[in-house]
XYZ file of N, CA and C in Angstrom:
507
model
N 19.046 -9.748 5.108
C 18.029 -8.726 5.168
C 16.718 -9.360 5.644
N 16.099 -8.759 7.096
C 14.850 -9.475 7.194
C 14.054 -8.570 6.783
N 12.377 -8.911 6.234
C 11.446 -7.854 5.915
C 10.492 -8.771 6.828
N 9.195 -7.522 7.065
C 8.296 -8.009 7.295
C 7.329 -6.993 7.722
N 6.024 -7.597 7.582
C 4.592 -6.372 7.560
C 4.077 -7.112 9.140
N 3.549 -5.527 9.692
C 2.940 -5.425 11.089
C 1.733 -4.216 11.004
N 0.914 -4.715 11.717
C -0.567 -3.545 11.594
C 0.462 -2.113 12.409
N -0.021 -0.909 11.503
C 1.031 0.134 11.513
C 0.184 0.888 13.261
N 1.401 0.990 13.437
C 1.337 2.046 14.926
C 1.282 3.030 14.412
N 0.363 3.795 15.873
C 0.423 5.494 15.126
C 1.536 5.909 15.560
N 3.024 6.302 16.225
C 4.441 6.513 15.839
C 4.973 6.145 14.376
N 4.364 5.163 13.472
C 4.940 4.803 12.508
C 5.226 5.988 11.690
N 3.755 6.844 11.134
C 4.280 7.723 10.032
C 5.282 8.644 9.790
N 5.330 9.099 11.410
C 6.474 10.175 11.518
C 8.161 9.599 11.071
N 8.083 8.280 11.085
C 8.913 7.571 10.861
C 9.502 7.447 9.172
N 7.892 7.636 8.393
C 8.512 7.200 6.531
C 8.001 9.093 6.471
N 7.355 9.607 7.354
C 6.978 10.709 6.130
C 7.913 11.069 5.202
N 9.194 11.596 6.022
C 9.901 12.652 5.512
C 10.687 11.566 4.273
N 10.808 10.729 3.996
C 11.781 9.619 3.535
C 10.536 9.243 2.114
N 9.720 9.465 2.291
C 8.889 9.112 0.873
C 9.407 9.346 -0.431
N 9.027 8.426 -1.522
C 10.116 8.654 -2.793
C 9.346 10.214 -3.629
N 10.363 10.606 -4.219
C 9.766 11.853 -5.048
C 8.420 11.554 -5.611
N 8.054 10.024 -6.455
C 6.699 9.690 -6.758
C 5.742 9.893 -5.981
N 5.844 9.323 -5.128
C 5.006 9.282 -3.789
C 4.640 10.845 -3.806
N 5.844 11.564 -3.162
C 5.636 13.175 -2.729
C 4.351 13.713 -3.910
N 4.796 13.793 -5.261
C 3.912 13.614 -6.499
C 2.555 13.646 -6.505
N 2.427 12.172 -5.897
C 1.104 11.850 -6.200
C 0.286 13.228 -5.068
N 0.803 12.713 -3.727
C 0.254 13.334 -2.550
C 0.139 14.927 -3.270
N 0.467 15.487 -3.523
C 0.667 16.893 -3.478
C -0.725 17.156 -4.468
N -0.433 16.482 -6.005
C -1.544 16.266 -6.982
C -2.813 16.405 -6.150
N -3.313 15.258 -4.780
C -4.040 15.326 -4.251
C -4.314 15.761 -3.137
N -3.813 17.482 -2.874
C -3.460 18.101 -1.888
C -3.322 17.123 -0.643
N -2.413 16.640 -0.478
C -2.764 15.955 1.325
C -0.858 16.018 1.326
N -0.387 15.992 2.393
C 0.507 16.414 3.324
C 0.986 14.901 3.529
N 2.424 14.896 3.207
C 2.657 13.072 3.489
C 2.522 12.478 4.834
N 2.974 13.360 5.875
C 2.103 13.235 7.317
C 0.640 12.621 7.339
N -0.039 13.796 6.675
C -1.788 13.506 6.779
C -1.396 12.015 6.179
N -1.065 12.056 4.955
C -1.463 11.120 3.863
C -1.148 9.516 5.089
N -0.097 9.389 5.708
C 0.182 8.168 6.517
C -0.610 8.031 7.760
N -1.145 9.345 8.504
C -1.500 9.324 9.748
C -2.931 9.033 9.812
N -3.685 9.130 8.655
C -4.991 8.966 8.286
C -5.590 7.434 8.600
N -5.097 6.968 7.649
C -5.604 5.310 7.868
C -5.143 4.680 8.606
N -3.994 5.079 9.284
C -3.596 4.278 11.013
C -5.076 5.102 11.652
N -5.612 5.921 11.662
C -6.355 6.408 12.443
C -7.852 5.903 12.127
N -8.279 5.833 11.017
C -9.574 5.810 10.074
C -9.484 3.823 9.869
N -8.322 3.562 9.630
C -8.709 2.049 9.446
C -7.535 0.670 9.644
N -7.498 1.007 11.110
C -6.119 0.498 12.052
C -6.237 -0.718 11.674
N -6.860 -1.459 11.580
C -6.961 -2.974 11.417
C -6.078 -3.579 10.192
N -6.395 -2.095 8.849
C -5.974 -2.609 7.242
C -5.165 -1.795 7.128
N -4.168 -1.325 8.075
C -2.724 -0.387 7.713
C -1.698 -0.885 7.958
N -0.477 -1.272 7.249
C 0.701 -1.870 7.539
C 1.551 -1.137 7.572
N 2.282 -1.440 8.547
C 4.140 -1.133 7.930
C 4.989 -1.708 7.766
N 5.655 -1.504 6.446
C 6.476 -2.911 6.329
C 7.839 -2.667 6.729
N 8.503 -3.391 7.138
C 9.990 -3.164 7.962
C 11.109 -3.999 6.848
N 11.875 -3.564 6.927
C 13.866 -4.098 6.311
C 14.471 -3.646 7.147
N 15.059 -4.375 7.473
C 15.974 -4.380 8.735
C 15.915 -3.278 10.053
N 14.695 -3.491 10.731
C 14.124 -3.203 11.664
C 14.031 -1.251 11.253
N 13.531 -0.928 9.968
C 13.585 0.438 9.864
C 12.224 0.041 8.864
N 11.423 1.353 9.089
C 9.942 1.461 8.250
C 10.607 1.829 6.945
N 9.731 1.396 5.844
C 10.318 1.209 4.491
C 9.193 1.541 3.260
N 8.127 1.517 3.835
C 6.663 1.377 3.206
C 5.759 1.144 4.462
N 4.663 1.871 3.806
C 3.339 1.721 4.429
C 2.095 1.630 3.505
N 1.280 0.435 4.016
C 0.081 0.864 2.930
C -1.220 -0.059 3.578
N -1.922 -0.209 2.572
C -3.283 -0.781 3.302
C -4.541 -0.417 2.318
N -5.505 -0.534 3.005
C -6.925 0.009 2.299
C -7.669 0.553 2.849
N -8.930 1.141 2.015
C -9.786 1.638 2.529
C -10.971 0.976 2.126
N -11.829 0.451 3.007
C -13.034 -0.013 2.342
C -13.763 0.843 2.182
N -14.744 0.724 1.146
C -15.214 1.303 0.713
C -16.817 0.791 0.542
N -17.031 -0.634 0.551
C -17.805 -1.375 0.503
C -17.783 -2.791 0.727
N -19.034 -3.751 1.436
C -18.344 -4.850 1.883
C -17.845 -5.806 0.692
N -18.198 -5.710 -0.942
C -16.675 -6.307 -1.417
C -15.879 -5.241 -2.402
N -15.785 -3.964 -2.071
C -14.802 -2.913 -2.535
C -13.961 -2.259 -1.336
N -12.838 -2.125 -2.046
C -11.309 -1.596 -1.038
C -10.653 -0.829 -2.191
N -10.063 0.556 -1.627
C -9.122 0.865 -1.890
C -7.823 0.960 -1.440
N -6.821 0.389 -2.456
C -5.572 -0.015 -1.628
C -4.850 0.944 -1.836
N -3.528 1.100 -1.065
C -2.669 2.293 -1.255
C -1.583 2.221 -0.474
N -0.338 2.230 -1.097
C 1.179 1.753 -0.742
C 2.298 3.523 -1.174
N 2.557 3.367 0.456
C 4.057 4.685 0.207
C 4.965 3.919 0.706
N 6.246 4.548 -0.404
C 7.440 3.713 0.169
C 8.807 4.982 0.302
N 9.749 4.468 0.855
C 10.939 4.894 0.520
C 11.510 4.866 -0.361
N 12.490 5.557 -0.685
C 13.852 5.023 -2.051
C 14.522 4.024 -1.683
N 14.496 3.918 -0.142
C 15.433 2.746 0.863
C 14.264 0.976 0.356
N 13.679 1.157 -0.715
C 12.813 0.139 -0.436
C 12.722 -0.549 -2.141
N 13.867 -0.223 -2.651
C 14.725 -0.204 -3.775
C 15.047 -1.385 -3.236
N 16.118 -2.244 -2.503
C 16.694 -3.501 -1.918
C 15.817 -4.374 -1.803
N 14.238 -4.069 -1.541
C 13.914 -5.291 -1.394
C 12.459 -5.243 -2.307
N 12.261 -4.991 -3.235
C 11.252 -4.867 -4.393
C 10.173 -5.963 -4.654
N 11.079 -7.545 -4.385
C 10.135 -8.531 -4.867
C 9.931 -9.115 -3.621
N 10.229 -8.433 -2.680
C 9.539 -9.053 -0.929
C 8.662 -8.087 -0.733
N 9.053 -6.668 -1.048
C 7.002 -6.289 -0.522
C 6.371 -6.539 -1.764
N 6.268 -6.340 -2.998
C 5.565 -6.955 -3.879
C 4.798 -8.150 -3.420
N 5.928 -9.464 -2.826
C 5.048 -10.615 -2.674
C 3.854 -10.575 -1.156
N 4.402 -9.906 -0.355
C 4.090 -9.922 0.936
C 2.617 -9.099 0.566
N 2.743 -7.958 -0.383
C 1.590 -6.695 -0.312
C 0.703 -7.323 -1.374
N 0.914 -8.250 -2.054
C 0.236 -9.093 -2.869
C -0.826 -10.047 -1.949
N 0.185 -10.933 -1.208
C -0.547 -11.988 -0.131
C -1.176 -11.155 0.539
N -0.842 -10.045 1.389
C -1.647 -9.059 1.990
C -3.127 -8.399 1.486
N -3.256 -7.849 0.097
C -4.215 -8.246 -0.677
C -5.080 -9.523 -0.637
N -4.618 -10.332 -1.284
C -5.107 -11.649 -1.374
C -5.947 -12.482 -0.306
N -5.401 -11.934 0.995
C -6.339 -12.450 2.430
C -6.611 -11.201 2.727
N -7.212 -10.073 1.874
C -8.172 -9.194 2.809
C -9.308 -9.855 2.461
N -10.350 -10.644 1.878
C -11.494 -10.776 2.082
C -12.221 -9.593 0.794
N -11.484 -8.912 0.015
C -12.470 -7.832 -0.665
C -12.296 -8.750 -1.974
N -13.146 -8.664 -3.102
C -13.313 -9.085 -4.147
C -12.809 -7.928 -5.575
N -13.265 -6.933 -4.674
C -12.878 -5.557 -5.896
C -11.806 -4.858 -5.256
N -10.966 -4.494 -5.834
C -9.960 -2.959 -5.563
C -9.874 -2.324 -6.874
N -9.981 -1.029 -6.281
C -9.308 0.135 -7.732
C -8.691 1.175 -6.520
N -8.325 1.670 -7.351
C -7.147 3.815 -6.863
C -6.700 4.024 -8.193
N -5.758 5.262 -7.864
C -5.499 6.024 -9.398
C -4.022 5.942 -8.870
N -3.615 6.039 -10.020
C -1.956 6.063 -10.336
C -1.452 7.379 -11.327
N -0.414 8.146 -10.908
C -0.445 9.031 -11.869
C -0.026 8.441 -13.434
N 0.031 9.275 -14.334
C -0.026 8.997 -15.901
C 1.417 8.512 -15.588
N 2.565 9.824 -15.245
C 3.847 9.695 -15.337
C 4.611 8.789 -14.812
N 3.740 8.701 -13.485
C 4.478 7.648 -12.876
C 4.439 5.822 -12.954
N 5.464 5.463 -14.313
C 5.496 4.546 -14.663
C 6.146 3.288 -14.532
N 6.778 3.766 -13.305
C 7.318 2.658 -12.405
C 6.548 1.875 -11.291
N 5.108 2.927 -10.703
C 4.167 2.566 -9.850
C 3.631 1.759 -10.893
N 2.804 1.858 -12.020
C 2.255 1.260 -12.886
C 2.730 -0.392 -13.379
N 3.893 -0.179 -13.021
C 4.412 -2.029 -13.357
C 4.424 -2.914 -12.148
N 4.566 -1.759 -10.821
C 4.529 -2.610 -9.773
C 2.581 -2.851 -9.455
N 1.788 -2.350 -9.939
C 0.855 -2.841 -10.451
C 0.210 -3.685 -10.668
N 0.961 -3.559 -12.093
C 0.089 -4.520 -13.149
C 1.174 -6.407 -12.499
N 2.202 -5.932 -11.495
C 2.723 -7.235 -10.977
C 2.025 -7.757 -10.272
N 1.072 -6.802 -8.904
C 0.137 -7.200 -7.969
C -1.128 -7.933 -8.693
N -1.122 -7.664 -10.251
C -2.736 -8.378 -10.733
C -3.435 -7.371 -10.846
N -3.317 -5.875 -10.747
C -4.473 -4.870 -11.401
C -4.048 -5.157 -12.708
N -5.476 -4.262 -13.229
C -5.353 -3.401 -14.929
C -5.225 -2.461 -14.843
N -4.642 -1.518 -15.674
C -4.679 -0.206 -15.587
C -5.957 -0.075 -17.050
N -6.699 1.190 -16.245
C -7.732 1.001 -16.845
C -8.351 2.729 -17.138
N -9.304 3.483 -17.194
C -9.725 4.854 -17.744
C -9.008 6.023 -17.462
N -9.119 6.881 -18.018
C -7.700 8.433 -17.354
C -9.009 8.954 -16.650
N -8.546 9.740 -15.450
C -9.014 10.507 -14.933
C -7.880 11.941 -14.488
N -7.828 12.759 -13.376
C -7.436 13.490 -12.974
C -7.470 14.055 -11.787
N -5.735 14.558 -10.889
C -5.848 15.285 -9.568
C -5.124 15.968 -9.843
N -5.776 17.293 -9.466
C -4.771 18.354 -9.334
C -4.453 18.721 -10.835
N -5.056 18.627 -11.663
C -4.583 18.938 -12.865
C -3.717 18.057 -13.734
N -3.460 17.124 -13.186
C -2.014 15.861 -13.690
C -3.257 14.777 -14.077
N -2.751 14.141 -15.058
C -3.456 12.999 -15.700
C -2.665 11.639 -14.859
N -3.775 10.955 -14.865
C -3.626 9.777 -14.039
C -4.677 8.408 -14.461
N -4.129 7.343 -14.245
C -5.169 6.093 -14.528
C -5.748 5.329 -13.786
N -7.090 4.605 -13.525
C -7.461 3.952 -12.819
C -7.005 2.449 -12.514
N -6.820 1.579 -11.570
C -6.381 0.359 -11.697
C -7.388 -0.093 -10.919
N -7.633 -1.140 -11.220
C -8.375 -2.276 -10.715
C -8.233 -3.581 -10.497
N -8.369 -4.226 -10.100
C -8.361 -5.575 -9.431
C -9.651 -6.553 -9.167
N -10.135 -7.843 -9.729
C -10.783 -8.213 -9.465
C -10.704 -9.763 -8.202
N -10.951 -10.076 -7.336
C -10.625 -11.422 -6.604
C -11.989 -12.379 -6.560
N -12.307 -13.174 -7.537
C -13.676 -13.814 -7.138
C -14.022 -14.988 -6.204
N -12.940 -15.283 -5.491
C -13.180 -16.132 -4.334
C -13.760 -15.537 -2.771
N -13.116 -14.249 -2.722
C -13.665 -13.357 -1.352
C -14.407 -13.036 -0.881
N -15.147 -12.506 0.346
C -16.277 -12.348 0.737
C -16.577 -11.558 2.067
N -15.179 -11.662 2.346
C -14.915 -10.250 3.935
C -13.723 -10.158 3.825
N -13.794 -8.875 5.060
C -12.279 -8.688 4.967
C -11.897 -9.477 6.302
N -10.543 -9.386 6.179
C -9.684 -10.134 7.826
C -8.956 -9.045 8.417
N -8.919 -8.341 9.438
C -7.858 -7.816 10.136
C -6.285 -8.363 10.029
N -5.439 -7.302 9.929
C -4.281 -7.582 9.588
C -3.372 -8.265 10.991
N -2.697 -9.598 11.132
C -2.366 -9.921 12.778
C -1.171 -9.910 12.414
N -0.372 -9.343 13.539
C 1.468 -9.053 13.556
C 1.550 -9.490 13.060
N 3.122 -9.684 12.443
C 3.710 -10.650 11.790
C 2.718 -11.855 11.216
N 2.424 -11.748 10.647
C 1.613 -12.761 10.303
C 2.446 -13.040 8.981
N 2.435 -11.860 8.237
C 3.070 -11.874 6.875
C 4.423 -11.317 6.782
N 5.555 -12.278 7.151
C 6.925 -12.302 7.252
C 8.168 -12.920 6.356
N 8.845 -11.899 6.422
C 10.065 -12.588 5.190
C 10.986 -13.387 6.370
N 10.909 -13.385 6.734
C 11.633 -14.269 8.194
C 11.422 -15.271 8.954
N 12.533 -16.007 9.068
C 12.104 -17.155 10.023
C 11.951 -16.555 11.408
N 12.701 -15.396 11.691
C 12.460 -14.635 13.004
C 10.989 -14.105 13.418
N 10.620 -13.917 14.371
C 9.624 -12.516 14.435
C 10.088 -11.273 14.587
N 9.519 -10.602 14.400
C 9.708 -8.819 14.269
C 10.054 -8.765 15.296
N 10.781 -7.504 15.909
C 11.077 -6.983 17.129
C 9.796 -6.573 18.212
N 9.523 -6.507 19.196
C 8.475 -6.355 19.670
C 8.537 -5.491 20.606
């Protein structure tokens, strides 16, 4: 199985929309947005910090951030059910991916229920931290602190690969 993260093309979303896990669908809906919108947005709004991560040359997840400030980001990961097989390769990859953006702070909300997003989480190094609310559904804040950082970096192909190969091109 090869994996690996590439700054997301705009063809990508049409690619995971429809394939997003029921959580995912969840959250999006909570926060009225359309899993289309929800992917096609930040390829558009912030091309540099949007990935897609690939297993065996098929999109599997997408995610990235939003800055928000030069040391605050909000991060944000959709995946497939197909993305079950490889759990502790985007974990590590979307971790390192984190880790060399250059931001010092991240937070987003996680729903209450969804308590499987919440461990993959608290694995990346957030806290889960105050309740808030979308859409009427209770949900928690997570946060992240990095005190070595100081900018962000643009995301370069393959850069961050489970492979001795490169990605298809």
């Amino acid at each position: 199985m090869r994996t690996w993260i590439v700054r997301a093309m705009a063809h990508h979303p049409a690619d995971l929309a429809d394939r997003l896990t029921l959580e995912d669908r969840f959250d999006l809906r909570c926060r009225k947005i359309e899993p289309l919108e929800a992917l096609e947005t930040p390829v558009k709004l912030s091309p540099d910090y949007t990935f897609s991560l690939f297993v065996d040359d098929k999109i599997e997840a997408m995610g990235g951030y939003f800055r928000v400030d030069d040391e605050t980001a909000s991060p944000w990961l959709l995946t497939s059910d197909s993305i079950e097989t490889a759990p502790r390769t985007l974990m590590r990859l979307f971790r390192l991916y984190l880790d060399n953006s250059g931001f010092r702070y991240f937070y987003n909300y996680v729903p209450l229920a969804n308590v499987k997003s919440q461990r993959l989480i608290r694995h990346l190094g957030f806290s889960l931290g105050w309740p808030t609310s979308f859409g009427g559904e209770p949900y928690l804040t997570f946060v992240r602190r990095h005190p070595a950082k100081t900018h962000a970096t643009p995301i370069v192909d393959a850069a961050l690969t489970d492979s001795d190969r490169p990605p298809p091109g």
